[in-house]
Amino acid sequence: MNALEIAKAMQSSAKQQQTAPPPRRRVAVYARYSSVKQNDLSIEGQLREATEYCLKHDYAIVAQYVDQAKSGRSRGARAEFNRMMEDSARGIFDIVLVYKFNRFFRNLSQQSICLEELKKNGVDLLSIRDPIPDGRGGIYMRAIYGADAEAYSVGLSEDTKRGMLDAHREGKNTGMVPFGYTVRDRRQVIDPGPAEAVRLAFEMYADGYSMSEICKTINDQGFRTRYGNPISVSALSQMLRRVGYMGLSIYKGEIEEAPHLRIVEPELFQQVQEALATRVKAPQRGRAKIPFALTGKLFCGNCGQPMFGDSGTSRGGETKYYYTCKGRRKLRTCKKESVPKEQLEQSVFRAAVQALTEENITRLSLEAEQCSQKLISNGDVIRSLQDQIRAAGAEIKNIGRAIAQGIITDTTKQMLMDAEQRRADLERELLRQQSIARQGITAEEVSAWLMLFRSQASNDKELRSMIFRKLVQEVYVFDSPTGKKEDSYIIVWLSLTPSVRLTENLFGRSQAWGARKKRIG
């Protein structure tokens, strides 16, 4: 065979290879919808269009990547998109197919970076609805599609913000609903049960209860956060500082009066803010080895500054505990001497027990019985629990529909289990509250308990602590008007209706001018 024959034979073989069908190109389909207001039909429609496109062009679908309710302006939160980009480097597919280029990205610079990464990995990007010509024109068209998608995204964001502001001004709900409220007809309204818990939290804190005690009380009554979790100390701390509870509507720095949203009166709110500030400024109570029960309620009669827990060591090495005036120790503006802790607390205790007269016990017992009857009759807590059970049932149905449509992931499974557990917990609490509502208390029971309380409080540290926490509102310590240390005295304001002010000698002496009591109407 001469040279000419060899060349012709090679040319004929090459033509036969060119006429053989090329291998089917492998396709990875990427689908995304960006808003929870859209639904999974958006995903199904994109996947259906992609399947038809691949059948028409004889492509083989080898992978699918789906991001649900994810924005296209960045890739950080799009787990499936990131997985697809990683797979592109492994040679799993030859083409990434999207319904429109805005499904791939709504950010032109990020789109360019990802396109360059695909190109480096030998992968093409195709769109079903946005055709791209070959050559230089295709580069321009892809840039135009990307810029259009980014402009649309920015414009949509601005329109959304403007629409939310307009909706807020019309009284419609525009965000997360705080504890104590619910949404009806797209408007935020007071939810009676949780609102009662908010009021209780403010009243208890104003009465001197700790945040952990308040959380336990509210959680024991069956109240939970919007996610079904018990109310934590951090959540309560935020709740006690939420100015909206005074009947104010706040959005993007704009504050407007909204009397229909008032849960807490401004006077009570301000009282709680002052108590929060006082307790923050008196950290010795948290650091002390022994409790200073009057911290936050004790004030110097000479200068009006708070008195805080203090300690010192005697010559014999024994630790002594005192209450010291802030004006003397820190500000250097007062000459009030420190007062022994046990001596002062015992004097306040004697004064408080004096207030539990038979007349006051009778009045308090009748008020407690009326409060109990009111709680039983209105059933706000029970109605709130019933609403929460219905909401949990609706959530379970929605998750079930999503699973029926094929969205079976670890997240949906966990959401279903959490919702079912939350409903079961709410149903148990509802039974407990219904049982409590059938009971109630009588004035005779309260009176008997207060009588026992008065007789045994001096021997019970917990009862004594309860008196300081519940009855004692403020205490002022004064030096003796006669110049004698043993004639120093205190004035105790008690949280009773009407208010009670007691004057007690600091050393328990009954002679001279000490041991007086006066009722303030």
C-alpha angles and dihedrals in degrees: 000000000000126000095267093054092048092053093048091049092052091048091052092050092050092052091052090053092050093054092054113102113262118240116271112266116241117234134202112200117213119195129177141169119193109203136058085221088068119069141220091270084079089062094043091050092051092048092047092051090048092052092051091047093052092048090051094050096036094244123155116229107219101164142019127203120189129184115189124205092353127139119241095215094088139015098222098096097033103097095174093048091053091048090052092052090051091049091051089068091054094062095242094137141014101211137038108210122198132176092233131354091249087067087063098047142339092197117081098205093047090047091055092051093050093045089053090050091051091047090052089053092049095250126135126213116222131181126206096209101027107060116200121205121221122259130020093335090062091057090053093046093050090051090049092050090049094049091047091052092049092048090050091050093050092046091048090052092052092046090049093052091047091048092049091051091050090047090050091052089052090055096254123141113261106174149357112347113234121230109277096041139077136187124253122172089355091300128112113242136169115276102215099214100047090038089059088052090052091052090047091052092052093046093047093049091048087051091056103261117147121245092248091054091049092049091051092050094049094043091048088057090060101255118147138176121263087269093054096254126133115263109263130208091253091052090048091050090056091045092055090053098045105117092193090078088074089067100273128138113214127187129159092341095312114124122196133169115257109176092178088066096052113126100154126042115239092240092057092043091053091047090054092048090053090049090049091051092047094051092047089053092049104060094153090087091063094044099042120110089220125035120261098208096192099052109130092020102059123089137177113254091209101054105005094238120138119266117222138193115277139167141201140179124246124221088263091057095254118141114237124196125215145165110240130195115244089216090060101039102037109013098036090216101112136059097204110137122228116265124222110255100226093044093052096044091049091052092050090048092053091049093049094049089053088064092062093084120156089255093054093043091053092050094046091048093054091048091051092051092050091048091050092051091048091051091051095047101048098044094197093153092050093049090049091052090049090052091050091050091052090048091051090050091052090049091052090051092050092050089048091054090051091051091048088056090056101263096135109157136142088258095055091045092052092045090053093049092048093049093049092048091048092051091049091050091049092050091052091049090049090056090050093049092048089053091050091048090059092057119048129163134267131223089244092057093049092046092051091049093049091049089052089044092054094048098046104031094095091060097043119072092198093053090046090052089049091055091053091046100042108027105029113081104165136352127199121194118209133189118238116280088215095053092245116125093217090060094061112127145189135220114214124197113203129204097241133123110269094028117254125213119193128191114204133177109245092227096043094250116156099192128089113014099332133109098042124154128198131182117215114210 
